[in-house]
């Protein structure tokens, strides 16, 4: 299978890309860090430098059968507009592009998808992650509704992965 892994120079995307390559899959990893990209290539993953803001999904999905989308702005603080530009807009565009092409998509999210805007300054701040206190970010609902991408499915909930 030909698989594209976004965020391949990050922790989860890197582990995923390497493991898929180790099992014999043809893997292309996208990321912004050329040094980490070289390390991916040494481990059998084809690397392409890419910023997902405004990505050309037609070109990036050419010949791809599956996508593991692990790229995201993953930080505790920031401007809501940056979270939208880095997480919501690219994820929605990728979901639509995959749906049109019939490409399988696995979207791996980040705890940074759980936030609330504090005050009127547009900054995002995290709530303490308690089941009662945390709600999905509005941006996630705005960007990845199934009707927008003409997708159907249900979210998978799993354990948190922590590493270097």
PDB file of C-alpha atoms in Angstrom:
ATOM      1  CA  UNK A   1       0.000   0.000   0.000  1.00  0.00           C
ATOM      2  CA  UNK A   2       1.195   3.544  -0.728  1.00  0.00           C
ATOM      3  CA  UNK A   3       0.749   5.664   2.374  1.00  0.00           C
ATOM      4  CA  UNK A   4       1.256   9.363   3.048  1.00  0.00           C
ATOM      5  CA  UNK A   5       2.009  10.356   6.648  1.00  0.00           C
ATOM      6  CA  UNK A   6       1.627  14.031   7.540  1.00  0.00           C
ATOM      7  CA  UNK A   7       3.598  15.328  10.495  1.00  0.00           C
ATOM      8  CA  UNK A   8       6.224  12.651   9.898  1.00  0.00           C
ATOM      9  CA  UNK A   9       8.966  14.778  11.457  1.00  0.00           C
ATOM     10  CA  UNK A  10       7.011  14.889  14.717  1.00  0.00           C
ATOM     11  CA  UNK A  11       6.799  12.247  17.412  1.00  0.00           C
ATOM     12  CA  UNK A  12       3.682  10.290  16.508  1.00  0.00           C
ATOM     13  CA  UNK A  13       3.947  10.796  12.746  1.00  0.00           C
ATOM     14  CA  UNK A  14       7.602   9.738  12.785  1.00  0.00           C
ATOM     15  CA  UNK A  15       6.936   6.550  14.714  1.00  0.00           C
ATOM     16  CA  UNK A  16       3.996   5.748  12.449  1.00  0.00           C
ATOM     17  CA  UNK A  17       5.927   6.382   9.213  1.00  0.00           C
ATOM     18  CA  UNK A  18       8.894   4.284  10.335  1.00  0.00           C
ATOM     19  CA  UNK A  19       6.731   1.388  11.503  1.00  0.00           C
ATOM     20  CA  UNK A  20       4.754   1.359   8.251  1.00  0.00           C
ATOM     21  CA  UNK A  21       7.989   1.391   6.230  1.00  0.00           C
ATOM     22  CA  UNK A  22       9.411  -1.395   8.410  1.00  0.00           C
ATOM     23  CA  UNK A  23       6.405  -3.584   7.511  1.00  0.00           C
ATOM     24  CA  UNK A  24       7.045  -3.100   3.794  1.00  0.00           C
ATOM     25  CA  UNK A  25       4.605  -0.301   2.966  1.00  0.00           C
ATOM     26  CA  UNK A  26       5.646   2.428   0.521  1.00  0.00           C
ATOM     27  CA  UNK A  27       5.627   5.472   2.798  1.00  0.00           C
ATOM     28  CA  UNK A  28       6.063   9.154   2.075  1.00  0.00           C
ATOM     29  CA  UNK A  29       6.440  11.371   5.119  1.00  0.00           C
ATOM     30  CA  UNK A  30       5.594  15.059   5.056  1.00  0.00           C
ATOM     31  CA  UNK A  31       7.139  17.535   7.453  1.00  0.00           C
ATOM     32  CA  UNK A  32       8.899  20.865   7.796  1.00  0.00           C
ATOM     33  CA  UNK A  33      12.179  19.768   9.426  1.00  0.00           C
ATOM     34  CA  UNK A  34      14.759  18.737   6.781  1.00  0.00           C
ATOM     35  CA  UNK A  35      17.167  17.320   9.394  1.00  0.00           C
ATOM     36  CA  UNK A  36      14.485  15.004  10.776  1.00  0.00           C
ATOM     37  CA  UNK A  37      13.439  14.270   7.197  1.00  0.00           C
ATOM     38  CA  UNK A  38      16.941  12.977   6.447  1.00  0.00           C
ATOM     39  CA  UNK A  39      16.664  10.666   9.467  1.00  0.00           C
ATOM     40  CA  UNK A  40      13.342   9.378   8.123  1.00  0.00           C
ATOM     41  CA  UNK A  41      14.930   8.610   4.761  1.00  0.00           C
ATOM     42  CA  UNK A  42      17.709   6.677   6.511  1.00  0.00           C
ATOM     43  CA  UNK A  43      14.908   4.544   7.995  1.00  0.00           C
ATOM     44  CA  UNK A  44      13.266   3.834   4.626  1.00  0.00           C
ATOM     45  CA  UNK A  45      10.675   6.633   4.495  1.00  0.00           C
ATOM     46  CA  UNK A  46      10.600   8.908   1.450  1.00  0.00           C
ATOM     47  CA  UNK A  47      10.606  12.478   2.790  1.00  0.00           C
ATOM     48  CA  UNK A  48       8.945  15.533   1.265  1.00  0.00           C
ATOM     49  CA  UNK A  49       9.290  18.940   2.878  1.00  0.00           C
ATOM     50  CA  UNK A  50       5.838  20.483   3.088  1.00  0.00           C
ATOM     51  CA  UNK A  51       3.885  23.092   4.980  1.00  0.00           C
ATOM     52  CA  UNK A  52       0.231  22.045   5.042  1.00  0.00           C
ATOM     53  CA  UNK A  53      -1.051  25.627   4.969  1.00  0.00           C
ATOM     54  CA  UNK A  54      -2.288  25.859   1.403  1.00  0.00           C
ATOM     55  CA  UNK A  55      -0.919  22.425   0.458  1.00  0.00           C
ATOM     56  CA  UNK A  56      -1.487  21.135  -3.071  1.00  0.00           C
ATOM     57  CA  UNK A  57      -3.403  18.003  -2.142  1.00  0.00           C
ATOM     58  CA  UNK A  58      -3.841  17.022  -5.809  1.00  0.00           C
ATOM     59  CA  UNK A  59      -0.073  16.637  -6.124  1.00  0.00           C
ATOM     60  CA  UNK A  60       0.509  15.214  -2.643  1.00  0.00           C
ATOM     61  CA  UNK A  61      -2.187  12.522  -2.995  1.00  0.00           C
ATOM     62  CA  UNK A  62      -1.175  11.386  -6.486  1.00  0.00           C
ATOM     63  CA  UNK A  63      -0.732   7.598  -6.306  1.00  0.00           C
ATOM     64  CA  UNK A  64      -1.571   7.475  -2.585  1.00  0.00           C
ATOM     65  CA  UNK A  65      -3.966   4.820  -1.248  1.00  0.00           C
ATOM     66  CA  UNK A  66      -4.025   5.834   2.399  1.00  0.00           C
ATOM     67  CA  UNK A  67      -3.171   8.818   4.593  1.00  0.00           C
ATOM     68  CA  UNK A  68      -2.261   8.972   8.262  1.00  0.00           C
ATOM     69  CA  UNK A  69      -2.784  12.623   9.183  1.00  0.00           C
ATOM     70  CA  UNK A  70      -0.697  13.292  12.300  1.00  0.00           C
ATOM     71  CA  UNK A  71       0.358  16.883  11.572  1.00  0.00           C
ATOM     72  CA  UNK A  72      -0.927  19.532  13.945  1.00  0.00           C
ATOM     73  CA  UNK A  73      -0.017  22.610  15.913  1.00  0.00           C
ATOM     74  CA  UNK A  74       0.518  20.973  19.270  1.00  0.00           C
ATOM     75  CA  UNK A  75       1.148  23.556  21.927  1.00  0.00           C
ATOM     76  CA  UNK A  76      -0.442  24.778  25.103  1.00  0.00           C
ATOM     77  CA  UNK A  77      -0.832  28.412  24.071  1.00  0.00           C
ATOM     78  CA  UNK A  78      -1.333  30.397  20.914  1.00  0.00           C
ATOM     79  CA  UNK A  79      -3.657  32.464  18.814  1.00  0.00           C
ATOM     80  CA  UNK A  80      -6.939  30.843  17.839  1.00  0.00           C
ATOM     81  CA  UNK A  81      -6.327  31.930  14.230  1.00  0.00           C
ATOM     82  CA  UNK A  82      -3.042  29.982  14.161  1.00  0.00           C
ATOM     83  CA  UNK A  83      -4.739  26.827  15.470  1.00  0.00           C
ATOM     84  CA  UNK A  84      -7.327  27.213  12.730  1.00  0.00           C
ATOM     85  CA  UNK A  85      -4.730  27.831  10.014  1.00  0.00           C
ATOM     86  CA  UNK A  86      -2.480  24.961  11.084  1.00  0.00           C
ATOM     87  CA  UNK A  87      -4.985  22.357  12.284  1.00  0.00           C
ATOM     88  CA  UNK A  88      -8.502  22.979  11.052  1.00  0.00           C
ATOM     89  CA  UNK A  89      -8.082  24.322   7.521  1.00  0.00           C
ATOM     90  CA  UNK A  90      -5.471  21.756   6.364  1.00  0.00           C
ATOM     91  CA  UNK A  91      -7.351  18.875   8.014  1.00  0.00           C
ATOM     92  CA  UNK A  92     -10.621  19.860   6.362  1.00  0.00           C
ATOM     93  CA  UNK A  93      -8.945  20.313   2.956  1.00  0.00           C
ATOM     94  CA  UNK A  94      -7.201  16.949   3.295  1.00  0.00           C
ATOM     95  CA  UNK A  95     -10.439  15.196   4.333  1.00  0.00           C
ATOM     96  CA  UNK A  96     -12.260  16.651   1.319  1.00  0.00           C
ATOM     97  CA  UNK A  97      -9.415  15.709  -1.050  1.00  0.00           C
ATOM     98  CA  UNK A  98      -9.324  12.143   0.299  1.00  0.00           C
ATOM     99  CA  UNK A  99     -13.113  11.810   0.024  1.00  0.00           C
ATOM    100  CA  UNK A 100     -13.097  12.956  -3.611  1.00  0.00           C
ATOM    101  CA  UNK A 101     -10.319  10.490  -4.512  1.00  0.00           C
ATOM    102  CA  UNK A 102     -11.535   7.575  -2.397  1.00  0.00           C
ATOM    103  CA  UNK A 103      -8.307   7.633  -0.360  1.00  0.00           C
ATOM    104  CA  UNK A 104      -8.490   6.096   3.104  1.00  0.00           C
ATOM    105  CA  UNK A 105      -7.813   8.606   5.878  1.00  0.00           C
ATOM    106  CA  UNK A 106      -6.811   8.125   9.495  1.00  0.00           C
ATOM    107  CA  UNK A 107      -6.776  11.416  11.405  1.00  0.00           C
ATOM    108  CA  UNK A 108      -4.718  11.445  14.589  1.00  0.00           C
ATOM    109  CA  UNK A 109      -5.437  14.493  16.710  1.00  0.00           C
ATOM    110  CA  UNK A 110      -3.598  16.302  19.464  1.00  0.00           C
ATOM    111  CA  UNK A 111      -4.558  17.433  22.954  1.00  0.00           C
ATOM    112  CA  UNK A 112      -4.296  20.915  21.414  1.00  0.00           C
ATOM    113  CA  UNK A 113      -7.635  20.173  19.793  1.00  0.00           C
ATOM    114  CA  UNK A 114      -9.136  20.614  23.257  1.00  0.00           C
ATOM    115  CA  UNK A 115      -9.083  24.280  24.073  1.00  0.00           C
ATOM    116  CA  UNK A 116     -11.233  27.220  24.850  1.00  0.00           C
ATOM    117  CA  UNK A 117     -10.756  30.852  24.044  1.00  0.00           C
ATOM    118  CA  UNK A 118     -10.191  32.954  27.122  1.00  0.00           C
ATOM    119  CA  UNK A 119     -11.087  36.611  27.119  1.00  0.00           C
ATOM    120  CA  UNK A 120     -11.607  38.564  23.941  1.00  0.00           C
ATOM    121  CA  UNK A 121      -8.004  38.508  22.769  1.00  0.00           C
ATOM    122  CA  UNK A 122      -8.309  35.439  20.514  1.00  0.00           C
ATOM    123  CA  UNK A 123      -5.707  33.461  22.469  1.00  0.00           C
ATOM    124  CA  UNK A 124      -6.369  29.804  23.123  1.00  0.00           C
ATOM    125  CA  UNK A 125      -5.698  28.361  26.532  1.00  0.00           C
ATOM    126  CA  UNK A 126      -6.064  24.792  27.699  1.00  0.00           C
ATOM    127  CA  UNK A 127      -8.444  23.625  30.312  1.00  0.00           C
ATOM    128  CA  UNK A 128      -7.267  20.957  32.719  1.00  0.00           C
ATOM    129  CA  UNK A 129      -8.143  17.721  30.974  1.00  0.00           C
ATOM    130  CA  UNK A 130     -11.021  16.401  33.057  1.00  0.00           C
ATOM    131  CA  UNK A 131     -13.828  14.472  31.365  1.00  0.00           C
ATOM    132  CA  UNK A 132     -16.509  16.810  32.712  1.00  0.00           C
ATOM    133  CA  UNK A 133     -14.627  20.014  31.966  1.00  0.00           C
ATOM    134  CA  UNK A 134     -13.341  19.418  28.440  1.00  0.00           C
ATOM    135  CA  UNK A 135     -15.327  19.828  25.271  1.00  0.00           C
ATOM    136  CA  UNK A 136     -14.095  19.464  21.684  1.00  0.00           C
ATOM    137  CA  UNK A 137     -12.777  22.725  20.322  1.00  0.00           C
ATOM    138  CA  UNK A 138     -15.232  24.687  18.256  1.00  0.00           C
ATOM    139  CA  UNK A 139     -12.627  24.715  15.486  1.00  0.00           C
ATOM    140  CA  UNK A 140     -12.764  20.921  15.270  1.00  0.00           C
ATOM    141  CA  UNK A 141     -16.517  21.032  14.752  1.00  0.00           C
ATOM    142  CA  UNK A 142     -16.259  23.874  12.245  1.00  0.00           C
ATOM    143  CA  UNK A 143     -13.497  22.261  10.193  1.00  0.00           C
ATOM    144  CA  UNK A 144     -14.198  18.561  10.101  1.00  0.00           C
ATOM    145  CA  UNK A 145     -17.936  18.016  10.030  1.00  0.00           C
ATOM    146  CA  UNK A 146     -18.750  14.936   8.025  1.00  0.00           C
ATOM    147  CA  UNK A 147     -21.218  16.807   5.821  1.00  0.00           C
ATOM    148  CA  UNK A 148     -18.513  19.288   4.777  1.00  0.00           C
ATOM    149  CA  UNK A 149     -16.204  16.562   3.514  1.00  0.00           C
ATOM    150  CA  UNK A 150     -19.004  14.202   2.502  1.00  0.00           C
ATOM    151  CA  UNK A 151     -17.531  11.648   4.880  1.00  0.00           C
ATOM    152  CA  UNK A 152     -19.213   9.295   7.268  1.00  0.00           C
ATOM    153  CA  UNK A 153     -17.632   7.607  10.223  1.00  0.00           C
ATOM    154  CA  UNK A 154     -17.176   7.796  13.923  1.00  0.00           C
ATOM    155  CA  UNK A 155     -14.282   9.074  15.989  1.00  0.00           C
ATOM    156  CA  UNK A 156     -11.951   6.568  17.576  1.00  0.00           C
ATOM    157  CA  UNK A 157     -10.899   7.355  21.096  1.00  0.00           C
ATOM    158  CA  UNK A 158      -7.702   5.890  22.451  1.00  0.00           C
ATOM    159  CA  UNK A 159      -5.001   6.358  24.995  1.00  0.00           C
ATOM    160  CA  UNK A 160      -2.601   9.264  25.053  1.00  0.00           C
ATOM    161  CA  UNK A 161       0.844   8.595  23.508  1.00  0.00           C
ATOM    162  CA  UNK A 162       3.707  10.350  25.281  1.00  0.00           C
ATOM    163  CA  UNK A 163       7.332  10.351  24.197  1.00  0.00           C
ATOM    164  CA  UNK A 164      10.441  12.306  23.272  1.00  0.00           C
TER     165      UNK A 164
END
